[in-house]
mmCIF file of N, CA and C in Angstrom:
data_model
loop_
_atom_site.group_PDB
_atom_site.id
_atom_site.type_symbol
_atom_site.label_atom_id
_atom_site.label_comp_id
_atom_site.label_asym_id
_atom_site.label_seq_id
_atom_site.Cartn_x
_atom_site.Cartn_y
_atom_site.Cartn_z
ATOM 1 N N MET Y 1 -40.444 -80.571 66.580
ATOM 2 C CA MET Y 1 -40.071 -81.949 66.359
ATOM 3 C C MET Y 1 -39.841 -82.144 64.874
ATOM 4 N N ALA Y 2 -38.877 -82.988 64.546
ATOM 5 C CA ALA Y 2 -38.566 -83.293 63.149
ATOM 6 C C ALA Y 2 -38.323 -84.795 63.024
ATOM 7 N N GLU Y 3 -38.591 -85.316 61.850
ATOM 8 C CA GLU Y 3 -38.283 -86.714 61.582
ATOM 9 C C GLU Y 3 -37.119 -86.749 60.616
ATOM 10 N N ALA Y 4 -36.093 -87.528 60.969
ATOM 11 C CA ALA Y 4 -34.912 -87.658 60.125
ATOM 12 C C ALA Y 4 -34.246 -88.997 60.411
ATOM 13 N N GLU Y 5 -33.783 -89.618 59.362
ATOM 14 C CA GLU Y 5 -33.054 -90.879 59.494
ATOM 15 C C GLU Y 5 -33.870 -91.936 60.241
ATOM 16 N N GLY Y 6 -35.193 -91.937 60.028
ATOM 17 C CA GLY Y 6 -36.063 -92.940 60.629
ATOM 18 C C GLY Y 6 -36.359 -92.738 62.105
ATOM 19 N N GLN Y 7 -36.024 -91.557 62.643
ATOM 20 C CA GLN Y 7 -36.282 -91.278 64.050
ATOM 21 C C GLN Y 7 -36.979 -89.930 64.185
ATOM 22 N N SER Y 8 -37.646 -89.741 65.311
ATOM 23 C CA SER Y 8 -38.247 -88.451 65.635
ATOM 24 C C SER Y 8 -37.290 -87.718 66.567
ATOM 25 N N TRP Y 9 -37.050 -86.449 66.262
ATOM 26 C CA TRP Y 9 -36.121 -85.625 67.032
ATOM 27 C C TRP Y 9 -36.879 -84.445 67.611
ATOM 28 N N LEU Y 10 -36.788 -84.270 68.927
ATOM 29 C CA LEU Y 10 -37.438 -83.159 69.596
ATOM 30 C C LEU Y 10 -36.373 -82.150 69.982
ATOM 31 N N PHE Y 11 -36.526 -80.930 69.515
ATOM 32 C CA PHE Y 11 -35.636 -79.848 69.889
ATOM 33 C C PHE Y 11 -36.337 -79.059 70.983
ATOM 34 N N SER Y 12 -35.678 -78.860 72.106
ATOM 35 C CA SER Y 12 -36.276 -78.043 73.153
ATOM 36 C C SER Y 12 -35.307 -76.921 73.494
ATOM 37 N N PHE Y 13 -35.863 -75.804 73.939
ATOM 38 C CA PHE Y 13 -35.067 -74.612 74.207
ATOM 39 C C PHE Y 13 -35.418 -74.100 75.589
ATOM 40 N N GLY Y 14 -34.410 -73.692 76.321
ATOM 41 C CA GLY Y 14 -34.628 -73.175 77.660
ATOM 42 C C GLY Y 14 -33.673 -73.825 78.630
ATOM 43 N N SER Y 15 -33.988 -73.709 79.899
ATOM 44 C CA SER Y 15 -33.107 -74.277 80.921
ATOM 45 C C SER Y 15 -33.181 -75.800 80.891
ATOM 46 N N LYS Y 16 -32.120 -76.430 81.392
ATOM 47 C CA LYS Y 16 -32.094 -77.900 81.422
ATOM 48 C C LYS Y 16 -33.215 -78.460 82.287
ATOM 49 N N SER Y 17 -33.634 -77.716 83.306
ATOM 50 C CA SER Y 17 -34.710 -78.199 84.167
ATOM 51 C C SER Y 17 -36.056 -78.220 83.434
ATOM 52 N N ALA Y 18 -36.141 -77.491 82.325
ATOM 53 C CA ALA Y 18 -37.386 -77.457 81.545
ATOM 54 C C ALA Y 18 -37.396 -78.514 80.443
ATOM 55 N N ALA Y 19 -36.355 -79.332 80.362
ATOM 56 C CA ALA Y 19 -36.261 -80.353 79.310
ATOM 57 C C ALA Y 19 -37.374 -81.385 79.457
ATOM 58 N N PRO Y 20 -37.808 -81.992 78.361
ATOM 59 C CA PRO Y 20 -38.832 -83.035 78.420
ATOM 60 C C PRO Y 20 -38.394 -84.169 79.354
ATOM 61 N N LYS Y 21 -39.356 -84.738 80.058
ATOM 62 C CA LYS Y 21 -39.048 -85.791 81.027
ATOM 63 C C LYS Y 21 -39.142 -87.186 80.435
ATOM 64 N N SER Y 22 -39.616 -87.306 79.189
ATOM 65 C CA SER Y 22 -39.697 -88.623 78.563
ATOM 66 C C SER Y 22 -38.829 -88.622 77.312
ATOM 67 N N GLY Y 23 -38.600 -89.793 76.771
ATOM 68 C CA GLY Y 23 -37.734 -89.921 75.601
ATOM 69 C C GLY Y 23 -36.296 -90.097 76.050
ATOM 70 N N GLU Y 24 -35.406 -90.232 75.082
ATOM 71 C CA GLU Y 24 -33.985 -90.425 75.365
ATOM 72 C C GLU Y 24 -33.221 -89.160 75.013
ATOM 73 N N LEU Y 25 -32.496 -88.606 75.989
ATOM 74 C CA LEU Y 25 -31.662 -87.446 75.723
ATOM 75 C C LEU Y 25 -30.484 -87.887 74.873
ATOM 76 N N VAL Y 26 -30.349 -87.299 73.706
ATOM 77 C CA VAL Y 26 -29.263 -87.649 72.794
ATOM 78 C C VAL Y 26 -28.130 -86.650 72.919
ATOM 79 N N ALA Y 27 -28.461 -85.372 72.999
ATOM 80 C CA ALA Y 27 -27.425 -84.345 73.099
ATOM 81 C C ALA Y 27 -27.990 -83.106 73.762
ATOM 82 N N SER Y 28 -27.124 -82.414 74.471
ATOM 83 C CA SER Y 28 -27.453 -81.119 75.036
ATOM 84 C C SER Y 28 -26.397 -80.159 74.506
ATOM 85 N N ILE Y 29 -26.825 -79.140 73.783
ATOM 86 C CA ILE Y 29 -25.901 -78.234 73.113
ATOM 87 C C ILE Y 29 -26.155 -76.816 73.612
ATOM 88 N N GLY Y 30 -25.109 -76.149 74.010
ATOM 89 C CA GLY Y 30 -25.268 -74.762 74.406
ATOM 90 C C GLY Y 30 -24.601 -74.473 75.717
ATOM 91 N N PRO Y 31 -24.829 -73.312 76.245
ATOM 92 C CA PRO Y 31 -25.843 -72.319 75.880
ATOM 93 C C PRO Y 31 -25.505 -71.607 74.575
ATOM 94 N N LEU Y 32 -26.537 -71.231 73.858
ATOM 95 C CA LEU Y 32 -26.384 -70.539 72.592
ATOM 96 C C LEU Y 32 -26.627 -69.050 72.789
ATOM 97 N N GLN Y 33 -25.714 -68.243 72.312
ATOM 98 C CA GLN Y 33 -25.837 -66.782 72.365
ATOM 99 C C GLN Y 33 -26.798 -66.369 71.256
ATOM 100 N N LEU Y 34 -27.860 -65.655 71.594
ATOM 101 C CA LEU Y 34 -28.875 -65.351 70.592
ATOM 102 C C LEU Y 34 -28.595 -64.123 69.739
ATOM 103 N N THR Y 35 -27.805 -63.194 70.200
ATOM 104 C CA THR Y 35 -27.476 -62.044 69.356
ATOM 105 C C THR Y 35 -26.016 -61.691 69.531
ATOM 106 N N SER Y 36 -25.431 -61.106 68.491
ATOM 107 C CA SER Y 36 -24.041 -60.676 68.584
ATOM 108 C C SER Y 36 -23.947 -59.287 69.212
ATOM 109 N N ASP Y 37 -25.067 -58.587 69.305
ATOM 110 C CA ASP Y 37 -25.114 -57.251 69.886
ATOM 111 C C ASP Y 37 -26.108 -57.289 71.042
ATOM 112 N N LYS Y 38 -25.630 -57.152 72.255
ATOM 113 C CA LYS Y 38 -26.499 -57.268 73.425
ATOM 114 C C LYS Y 38 -27.584 -56.202 73.461
ATOM 115 N N LEU Y 39 -27.417 -55.146 72.697
ATOM 116 C CA LEU Y 39 -28.429 -54.096 72.657
ATOM 117 C C LEU Y 39 -29.446 -54.311 71.538
ATOM 118 N N ALA Y 40 -29.226 -55.347 70.734
ATOM 119 C CA ALA Y 40 -30.136 -55.599 69.612
ATOM 120 C C ALA Y 40 -31.544 -55.864 70.121
ATOM 121 N N LYS Y 41 -32.504 -55.327 69.413
ATOM 122 C CA LYS Y 41 -33.907 -55.544 69.773
ATOM 123 C C LYS Y 41 -34.509 -56.479 68.731
ATOM 124 N N VAL Y 42 -34.743 -57.707 69.146
ATOM 125 C CA VAL Y 42 -35.323 -58.711 68.261
ATOM 126 C C VAL Y 42 -36.704 -59.022 68.778
ATOM 127 N N SER Y 43 -37.709 -58.820 67.938
ATOM 128 C CA SER Y 43 -39.076 -59.058 68.395
ATOM 129 C C SER Y 43 -39.543 -60.481 68.115
ATOM 130 N N LEU Y 44 -38.933 -61.124 67.131
ATOM 131 C CA LEU Y 44 -39.375 -62.463 66.758
ATOM 132 C C LEU Y 44 -38.196 -63.272 66.248
ATOM 133 N N TYR Y 45 -37.985 -64.446 66.824
ATOM 134 C CA TYR Y 45 -36.936 -65.346 66.363
ATOM 135 C C TYR Y 45 -37.533 -66.409 65.465
ATOM 136 N N GLU Y 46 -36.723 -66.907 64.556
ATOM 137 C CA GLU Y 46 -37.087 -68.035 63.703
ATOM 138 C C GLU Y 46 -36.055 -69.124 63.941
ATOM 139 N N ILE Y 47 -36.496 -70.360 63.945
ATOM 140 C CA ILE Y 47 -35.595 -71.498 64.097
ATOM 141 C C ILE Y 47 -35.638 -72.293 62.801
ATOM 142 N N VAL Y 48 -34.489 -72.417 62.172
ATOM 143 C CA VAL Y 48 -34.353 -73.204 60.954
ATOM 144 C C VAL Y 48 -33.721 -74.532 61.363
ATOM 145 N N ALA Y 49 -34.330 -75.652 60.998
ATOM 146 C CA ALA Y 49 -33.796 -76.973 61.330
ATOM 147 C C ALA Y 49 -33.724 -77.810 60.057
ATOM 148 N N TYR Y 50 -32.595 -78.455 59.843
ATOM 149 C CA TYR Y 50 -32.385 -79.253 58.638
ATOM 150 C C TYR Y 50 -31.633 -80.532 58.960
ATOM 151 N N LEU Y 51 -31.799 -81.497 58.081
ATOM 152 C CA LEU Y 51 -30.918 -82.654 58.002
ATOM 153 C C LEU Y 51 -29.992 -82.346 56.837
ATOM 154 N N ALA Y 52 -28.703 -82.287 57.083
ATOM 155 C CA ALA Y 52 -27.735 -81.977 56.035
ATOM 156 C C ALA Y 52 -26.945 -83.237 55.714
ATOM 157 N N VAL Y 53 -26.861 -83.553 54.431
ATOM 158 C CA VAL Y 53 -26.124 -84.721 53.957
ATOM 159 C C VAL Y 53 -25.018 -84.219 53.039
ATOM 160 N N MET Y 54 -23.770 -84.553 53.373
ATOM 161 C CA MET Y 54 -22.623 -84.095 52.582
ATOM 162 C C MET Y 54 -21.737 -85.271 52.209
ATOM 163 N N PRO Y 55 -21.460 -85.443 50.923
ATOM 164 C CA PRO Y 55 -20.498 -86.476 50.509
ATOM 165 C C PRO Y 55 -19.091 -86.136 51.000
ATOM 166 N N PRO Y 56 -18.202 -87.104 51.077
ATOM 167 C CA PRO Y 56 -16.826 -86.844 51.515
ATOM 168 C C PRO Y 56 -16.164 -85.766 50.658
ATOM 169 N N GLY Y 57 -15.395 -84.901 51.315
ATOM 170 C CA GLY Y 57 -14.626 -83.889 50.609
ATOM 171 C C GLY Y 57 -15.392 -82.643 50.196
ATOM 172 N N THR Y 58 -16.707 -82.601 50.431
ATOM 173 C CA THR Y 58 -17.476 -81.414 50.048
ATOM 174 C C THR Y 58 -17.457 -80.385 51.168
ATOM 175 N N TYR Y 59 -17.754 -79.148 50.812
ATOM 176 C CA TYR Y 59 -17.754 -78.074 51.798
ATOM 177 C C TYR Y 59 -18.770 -77.013 51.403
ATOM 178 N N THR Y 60 -19.126 -76.183 52.376
ATOM 179 C CA THR Y 60 -20.077 -75.093 52.140
ATOM 180 C C THR Y 60 -19.316 -73.873 51.632
ATOM 181 N N ARG Y 61 -20.056 -72.921 51.115
ATOM 182 C CA ARG Y 61 -19.439 -71.632 50.809
ATOM 183 C C ARG Y 61 -19.156 -70.924 52.135
ATOM 184 N N VAL Y 62 -18.316 -69.929 52.113
ATOM 185 C CA VAL Y 62 -18.057 -69.140 53.311
ATOM 186 C C VAL Y 62 -19.304 -68.297 53.572
ATOM 187 N N HIS Y 63 -19.766 -68.332 54.820
ATOM 188 C CA HIS Y 63 -21.011 -67.653 55.161
ATOM 189 C C HIS Y 63 -21.044 -67.301 56.636
ATOM 190 N N VAL Y 64 -22.060 -66.538 57.019
ATOM 191 C CA VAL Y 64 -22.360 -66.229 58.414
ATOM 192 C C VAL Y 64 -23.845 -66.472 58.639
ATOM 193 N N HIS Y 65 -24.217 -66.578 59.900
ATOM 194 C CA HIS Y 65 -25.624 -66.656 60.299
ATOM 195 C C HIS Y 65 -25.871 -65.526 61.291
ATOM 196 N N PRO Y 66 -27.031 -64.850 61.218
ATOM 197 C CA PRO Y 66 -27.307 -63.759 62.150
ATOM 198 C C PRO Y 66 -27.660 -64.245 63.560
ATOM 199 N N GLY Y 67 -27.657 -65.533 63.758
ATOM 200 C CA GLY Y 67 -27.889 -66.129 65.069
ATOM 201 C C GLY Y 67 -26.994 -67.341 65.217
ATOM 202 N N PRO Y 68 -27.013 -68.009 66.362
ATOM 203 C CA PRO Y 68 -26.147 -69.168 66.571
ATOM 204 C C PRO Y 68 -26.572 -70.355 65.717
ATOM 205 N N GLU Y 69 -25.581 -71.185 65.387
ATOM 206 C CA GLU Y 69 -25.839 -72.438 64.671
ATOM 207 C C GLU Y 69 -25.332 -73.577 65.547
ATOM 208 N N ALA Y 70 -26.089 -74.668 65.603
ATOM 209 C CA ALA Y 70 -25.692 -75.843 66.385
ATOM 210 C C ALA Y 70 -25.898 -77.089 65.537
ATOM 211 N N TRP Y 71 -24.980 -78.066 65.678
ATOM 212 C CA TRP Y 71 -25.029 -79.312 64.915
ATOM 213 C C TRP Y 71 -25.005 -80.507 65.852
ATOM 214 N N TYR Y 72 -25.626 -81.593 65.383
ATOM 215 C CA TYR Y 72 -25.470 -82.912 65.998
ATOM 216 C C TYR Y 72 -25.164 -83.862 64.847
ATOM 217 N N VAL Y 73 -23.989 -84.491 64.888
ATOM 218 C CA VAL Y 73 -23.545 -85.348 63.787
ATOM 219 C C VAL Y 73 -24.122 -86.748 63.973
ATOM 220 N N LEU Y 74 -24.929 -87.171 63.009
ATOM 221 C CA LEU Y 74 -25.537 -88.507 63.041
ATOM 222 C C LEU Y 74 -24.573 -89.562 62.530
ATOM 223 N N THR Y 75 -23.896 -89.277 61.412
ATOM 224 C CA THR Y 75 -22.897 -90.193 60.847
ATOM 225 C C THR Y 75 -21.794 -89.383 60.189
ATOM 226 N N GLY Y 76 -20.600 -89.944 60.178
ATOM 227 C CA GLY Y 76 -19.479 -89.289 59.518
ATOM 228 C C GLY Y 76 -18.807 -88.289 60.430
ATOM 229 N N GLU Y 77 -18.149 -87.316 59.799
ATOM 230 C CA GLU Y 77 -17.473 -86.279 60.588
ATOM 231 C C GLU Y 77 -17.496 -84.962 59.838
ATOM 232 N N GLN Y 78 -17.314 -83.907 60.593
ATOM 233 C CA GLN Y 78 -17.289 -82.570 60.003
ATOM 234 C C GLN Y 78 -16.179 -81.752 60.628
ATOM 235 N N CYS Y 79 -15.737 -80.768 59.858
ATOM 236 C CA CYS Y 79 -14.696 -79.859 60.311
ATOM 237 C C CYS Y 79 -15.189 -78.450 60.010
ATOM 238 N N LEU Y 80 -15.205 -77.605 61.021
ATOM 239 C CA LEU Y 80 -15.654 -76.230 60.871
ATOM 240 C C LEU Y 80 -14.454 -75.312 61.031
ATOM 241 N N GLU Y 81 -14.190 -74.500 59.997
ATOM 242 C CA GLU Y 81 -13.123 -73.517 60.089
ATOM 243 C C GLU Y 81 -13.733 -72.136 60.211
ATOM 244 N N THR Y 82 -13.256 -71.386 61.199
ATOM 245 C CA THR Y 82 -13.670 -70.009 61.436
ATOM 246 C C THR Y 82 -12.401 -69.184 61.653
ATOM 247 N N PRO Y 83 -12.504 -67.859 61.741
ATOM 248 C CA PRO Y 83 -11.316 -67.066 62.054
ATOM 249 C C PRO Y 83 -10.670 -67.455 63.391
ATOM 250 N N ALA Y 84 -11.419 -68.061 64.295
ATOM 251 C CA ALA Y 84 -10.899 -68.472 65.601
ATOM 252 C C ALA Y 84 -10.157 -69.801 65.544
ATOM 253 N N GLY Y 85 -10.276 -70.530 64.417
ATOM 254 C CA GLY Y 85 -9.589 -71.809 64.296
ATOM 255 C C GLY Y 85 -10.485 -72.897 63.739
ATOM 256 N N VAL Y 86 -10.126 -74.138 64.068
ATOM 257 C CA VAL Y 86 -10.799 -75.318 63.524
ATOM 258 C C VAL Y 86 -11.429 -76.117 64.656
ATOM 259 N N MET Y 87 -12.660 -76.590 64.426
ATOM 260 C CA MET Y 87 -13.345 -77.487 65.356
ATOM 261 C C MET Y 87 -13.782 -78.705 64.563
ATOM 262 N N LYS Y 88 -13.709 -79.878 65.184
ATOM 263 C CA LYS Y 88 -14.130 -81.115 64.523
ATOM 264 C C LYS Y 88 -15.142 -81.847 65.396
ATOM 265 N N ALA Y 89 -16.051 -82.550 64.732
ATOM 266 C CA ALA Y 89 -17.030 -83.383 65.431
ATOM 267 C C ALA Y 89 -17.289 -84.624 64.595
ATOM 268 N N GLY Y 90 -17.460 -85.753 65.258
ATOM 269 C CA GLY Y 90 -17.757 -87.014 64.592
ATOM 270 C C GLY Y 90 -19.101 -87.546 65.040
ATOM 271 N N THR Y 91 -19.416 -88.735 64.591
ATOM 272 C CA THR Y 91 -20.688 -89.379 64.912
ATOM 273 C C THR Y 91 -20.989 -89.293 66.411
ATOM 274 N N GLY Y 92 -22.185 -88.793 66.737
ATOM 275 C CA GLY Y 92 -22.619 -88.689 68.125
ATOM 276 C C GLY Y 92 -22.108 -87.466 68.856
ATOM 277 N N GLU Y 93 -21.419 -86.581 68.154
ATOM 278 C CA GLU Y 93 -20.891 -85.379 68.790
ATOM 279 C C GLU Y 93 -21.626 -84.144 68.280
ATOM 280 N N SER Y 94 -21.464 -83.052 69.012
ATOM 281 C CA SER Y 94 -22.131 -81.812 68.632
ATOM 282 C C SER Y 94 -21.147 -80.659 68.713
ATOM 283 N N MET Y 95 -21.544 -79.541 68.137
ATOM 284 C CA MET Y 95 -20.768 -78.308 68.217
ATOM 285 C C MET Y 95 -21.696 -77.159 67.913
ATOM 286 N N PHE Y 96 -21.233 -75.950 68.213
ATOM 287 C CA PHE Y 96 -22.020 -74.780 67.857
ATOM 288 C C PHE Y 96 -21.095 -73.613 67.562
ATOM 289 N N ALA Y 97 -21.633 -72.634 66.858
ATOM 290 C CA ALA Y 97 -20.897 -71.423 66.499
ATOM 291 C C ALA Y 97 -21.757 -70.215 66.856
ATOM 292 N N PRO Y 98 -21.125 -69.147 67.354
ATOM 293 C CA PRO Y 98 -21.879 -67.940 67.707
ATOM 294 C C PRO Y 98 -22.359 -67.166 66.487
ATOM 295 N N PRO Y 99 -23.268 -66.221 66.691
ATOM 296 C CA PRO Y 99 -23.790 -65.411 65.584
ATOM 297 C C PRO Y 99 -22.685 -64.646 64.862
ATOM 298 N N MET Y 100 -22.914 -64.417 63.590
ATOM 299 C CA MET Y 100 -22.068 -63.583 62.727
ATOM 300 C C MET Y 100 -20.611 -64.052 62.669
ATOM 301 N N THR Y 101 -20.404 -65.353 62.822
ATOM 302 C CA THR Y 101 -19.067 -65.940 62.714
ATOM 303 C C THR Y 101 -18.837 -66.401 61.285
ATOM 304 N N PRO Y 102 -17.863 -65.846 60.574
ATOM 305 C CA PRO Y 102 -17.556 -66.359 59.231
ATOM 306 C C PRO Y 102 -17.108 -67.818 59.362
ATOM 307 N N MET Y 103 -17.609 -68.673 58.481
ATOM 308 C CA MET Y 103 -17.327 -70.103 58.599
ATOM 309 C C MET Y 103 -17.376 -70.808 57.258
ATOM 310 N N ARG Y 104 -16.681 -71.959 57.235
ATOM 311 C CA ARG Y 104 -16.837 -72.917 56.137
ATOM 312 C C ARG Y 104 -16.813 -74.297 56.772
ATOM 313 N N LEU Y 105 -17.839 -75.090 56.470
ATOM 314 C CA LEU Y 105 -17.991 -76.438 57.011
ATOM 315 C C LEU Y 105 -17.585 -77.437 55.934
ATOM 316 N N THR Y 106 -16.784 -78.421 56.322
ATOM 317 C CA THR Y 106 -16.272 -79.423 55.389
ATOM 318 C C THR Y 106 -16.581 -80.818 55.915
ATOM 319 N N ASN Y 107 -16.941 -81.737 55.019
ATOM 320 C CA ASN Y 107 -16.976 -83.142 55.392
ATOM 321 C C ASN Y 107 -15.538 -83.622 55.272
ATOM 322 N N SER Y 108 -14.879 -83.758 56.405
ATOM 323 C CA SER Y 108 -13.465 -84.117 56.429
ATOM 324 C C SER Y 108 -13.235 -85.616 56.529
ATOM 325 N N GLY Y 109 -14.301 -86.386 56.506
ATOM 326 C CA GLY Y 109 -14.175 -87.838 56.627
ATOM 327 C C GLY Y 109 -14.181 -88.544 55.288
ATOM 328 N N SER Y 110 -14.157 -89.867 55.355
ATOM 329 C CA SER Y 110 -14.139 -90.691 54.143
ATOM 330 C C SER Y 110 -15.511 -91.282 53.826
ATOM 331 N N SER Y 111 -16.521 -90.933 54.634
ATOM 332 C CA SER Y 111 -17.880 -91.420 54.389
ATOM 333 C C SER Y 111 -18.849 -90.244 54.363
ATOM 334 N N VAL Y 112 -20.086 -90.524 53.978
ATOM 335 C CA VAL Y 112 -21.109 -89.487 53.940
ATOM 336 C C VAL Y 112 -21.343 -88.964 55.353
ATOM 337 N N ARG Y 113 -21.436 -87.657 55.470
ATOM 338 C CA ARG Y 113 -21.725 -87.012 56.750
ATOM 339 C C ARG Y 113 -23.194 -86.624 56.763
ATOM 340 N N ARG Y 114 -23.900 -87.045 57.812
ATOM 341 C CA ARG Y 114 -25.287 -86.655 58.029
ATOM 342 C C ARG Y 114 -25.348 -85.963 59.381
ATOM 343 N N ALA Y 115 -25.990 -84.803 59.403
ATOM 344 C CA ALA Y 115 -26.075 -84.060 60.663
ATOM 345 C C ALA Y 115 -27.370 -83.279 60.719
ATOM 346 N N LEU Y 116 -27.915 -83.165 61.906
ATOM 347 C CA LEU Y 116 -29.023 -82.255 62.161
ATOM 348 C C LEU Y 116 -28.406 -80.926 62.544
ATOM 349 N N PHE Y 117 -28.982 -79.843 62.059
ATOM 350 C CA PHE Y 117 -28.506 -78.539 62.506
ATOM 351 C C PHE Y 117 -29.649 -77.570 62.623
ATOM 352 N N ILE Y 118 -29.436 -76.577 63.497
ATOM 353 C CA ILE Y 118 -30.406 -75.499 63.660
ATOM 354 C C ILE Y 118 -29.670 -74.163 63.615
ATOM 355 N N VAL Y 119 -30.390 -73.157 63.170
ATOM 356 C CA VAL Y 119 -29.944 -71.771 63.266
ATOM 357 C C VAL Y 119 -31.107 -71.012 63.892
ATOM 358 N N ILE Y 120 -30.834 -70.287 64.967
ATOM 359 C CA ILE Y 120 -31.846 -69.452 65.625
ATOM 360 C C ILE Y 120 -31.495 -68.012 65.270
ATOM 361 N N HIS Y 121 -32.420 -67.294 64.652
ATOM 362 C CA HIS Y 121 -32.064 -65.951 64.181
ATOM 363 C C HIS Y 121 -33.252 -65.004 64.189
ATOM 364 N N ASP Y 122 -32.945 -63.739 64.052
ATOM 365 C CA ASP Y 122 -33.946 -62.688 63.918
ATOM 366 C C ASP Y 122 -34.782 -63.007 62.672
ATOM 367 N N ALA Y 123 -36.070 -63.141 62.837
ATOM 368 C CA ALA Y 123 -36.949 -63.518 61.724
ATOM 369 C C ALA Y 123 -36.973 -62.478 60.608
ATOM 370 N N ASN Y 124 -36.501 -61.273 60.878
ATOM 371 C CA ASN Y 124 -36.459 -60.235 59.852
ATOM 372 C C ASN Y 124 -35.199 -60.299 58.996
ATOM 373 N N GLN Y 125 -34.318 -61.243 59.267
ATOM 374 C CA GLN Y 125 -33.092 -61.404 58.501
ATOM 375 C C GLN Y 125 -33.065 -62.782 57.853
ATOM 376 N N PRO Y 126 -32.304 -62.943 56.763
ATOM 377 C CA PRO Y 126 -32.148 -64.282 56.189
ATOM 378 C C PRO Y 126 -31.359 -65.154 57.164
ATOM 379 N N TRP Y 127 -31.562 -66.454 57.120
ATOM 380 C CA TRP Y 127 -30.894 -67.331 58.085
ATOM 381 C C TRP Y 127 -29.431 -67.576 57.731
ATOM 382 N N THR Y 128 -29.058 -67.378 56.485
ATOM 383 C CA THR Y 128 -27.663 -67.535 56.084
ATOM 384 C C THR Y 128 -27.285 -66.411 55.126
ATOM 385 N N ILE Y 129 -26.045 -65.935 55.245
ATOM 386 C CA ILE Y 129 -25.593 -64.806 54.442
ATOM 387 C C ILE Y 129 -24.195 -65.121 53.908
ATOM 388 N N PRO Y 130 -24.025 -65.199 52.573
ATOM 389 C CA PRO Y 130 -22.673 -65.404 52.028
ATOM 390 C C PRO Y 130 -21.789 -64.212 52.382
ATOM 391 N N THR Y 131 -20.497 -64.469 52.565
ATOM 392 C CA THR Y 131 -19.586 -63.371 52.881
ATOM 393 C C THR Y 131 -18.237 -63.594 52.216
ATOM 394 N N ASN Y 132 -17.595 -62.499 51.869
ATOM 395 C CA ASN Y 132 -16.237 -62.535 51.339
ATOM 396 C C ASN Y 132 -15.281 -61.821 52.285
ATOM 397 N N ASP Y 133 -15.734 -61.553 53.517
ATOM 398 C CA ASP Y 133 -14.935 -60.802 54.488
ATOM 399 C C ASP Y 133 -13.813 -61.628 55.119
ATOM 400 N N TRP Y 134 -13.805 -62.927 54.887
ATOM 401 C CA TRP Y 134 -12.805 -63.808 55.475
ATOM 402 C C TRP Y 134 -12.531 -64.952 54.511
ATOM 403 N N LYS Y 135 -11.285 -65.386 54.428
ATOM 404 C CA LYS Y 135 -10.907 -66.502 53.558
ATOM 405 C C LYS Y 135 -10.357 -67.630 54.417
ATOM 406 N N PRO Y 136 -10.925 -68.843 54.290
ATOM 407 C CA PRO Y 136 -10.421 -69.978 55.081
ATOM 408 C C PRO Y 136 -9.005 -70.359 54.642
ATOM 409 N N SER Y 137 -8.268 -70.972 55.568
ATOM 410 C CA SER Y 137 -6.900 -71.407 55.277
ATOM 411 C C SER Y 137 -6.867 -72.800 54.670
ATOM 412 N N ASP Y 138 -8.032 -73.429 54.540
ATOM 413 C CA ASP Y 138 -8.156 -74.807 54.054
ATOM 414 C C ASP Y 138 -7.607 -75.821 55.064
ATOM 415 N N ALA Y 139 -7.542 -75.453 56.339
ATOM 416 C CA ALA Y 139 -7.049 -76.339 57.379
ATOM 417 C C ALA Y 139 -7.889 -77.620 57.480
ATOM 418 N N CYS Y 140 -9.158 -77.565 57.141
ATOM 419 C CA CYS Y 140 -10.014 -78.753 57.208
ATOM 420 C C CYS Y 140 -9.771 -79.710 56.043
ATOM 421 N N ASP Y 141 -9.069 -79.258 55.026
ATOM 422 C CA ASP Y 141 -8.801 -80.104 53.858
ATOM 423 C C ASP Y 141 -7.546 -80.938 54.037
ATOM 424 N N ARG Y 142 -6.799 -80.700 55.109
ATOM 425 C CA ARG Y 142 -5.524 -81.416 55.314
ATOM 426 C C ARG Y 142 -5.710 -82.682 56.089
#
């Protein structure tokens, strides 16, 4: 559970039938692929959860995560560019990206973007890794 933007947020993992029976369901995201290599042996996962606040026009460096990343946009909008293309989400929407996907996230709106996000990854690896293996086309800046 995390507190952000004056509310308590409960993250639950597993089948939908195992979801908490009380509270208000805000979003259901997934299924999330936990490894990019089905033969990978992961003994311990770590879940990183953050509230990310981005002013209009800002963007992240190009990076990958060793596990899936999922977002829920509280306010504003975001644009995610990957080698597979562009995905956009606005207030009240969610999206996710599979493990080891090169990406750059941009606040493509005219207001501050606030979003909750998680990365589930092998605890023996860093949760984010900068990469120069791919260059975005700047499609989210248009």
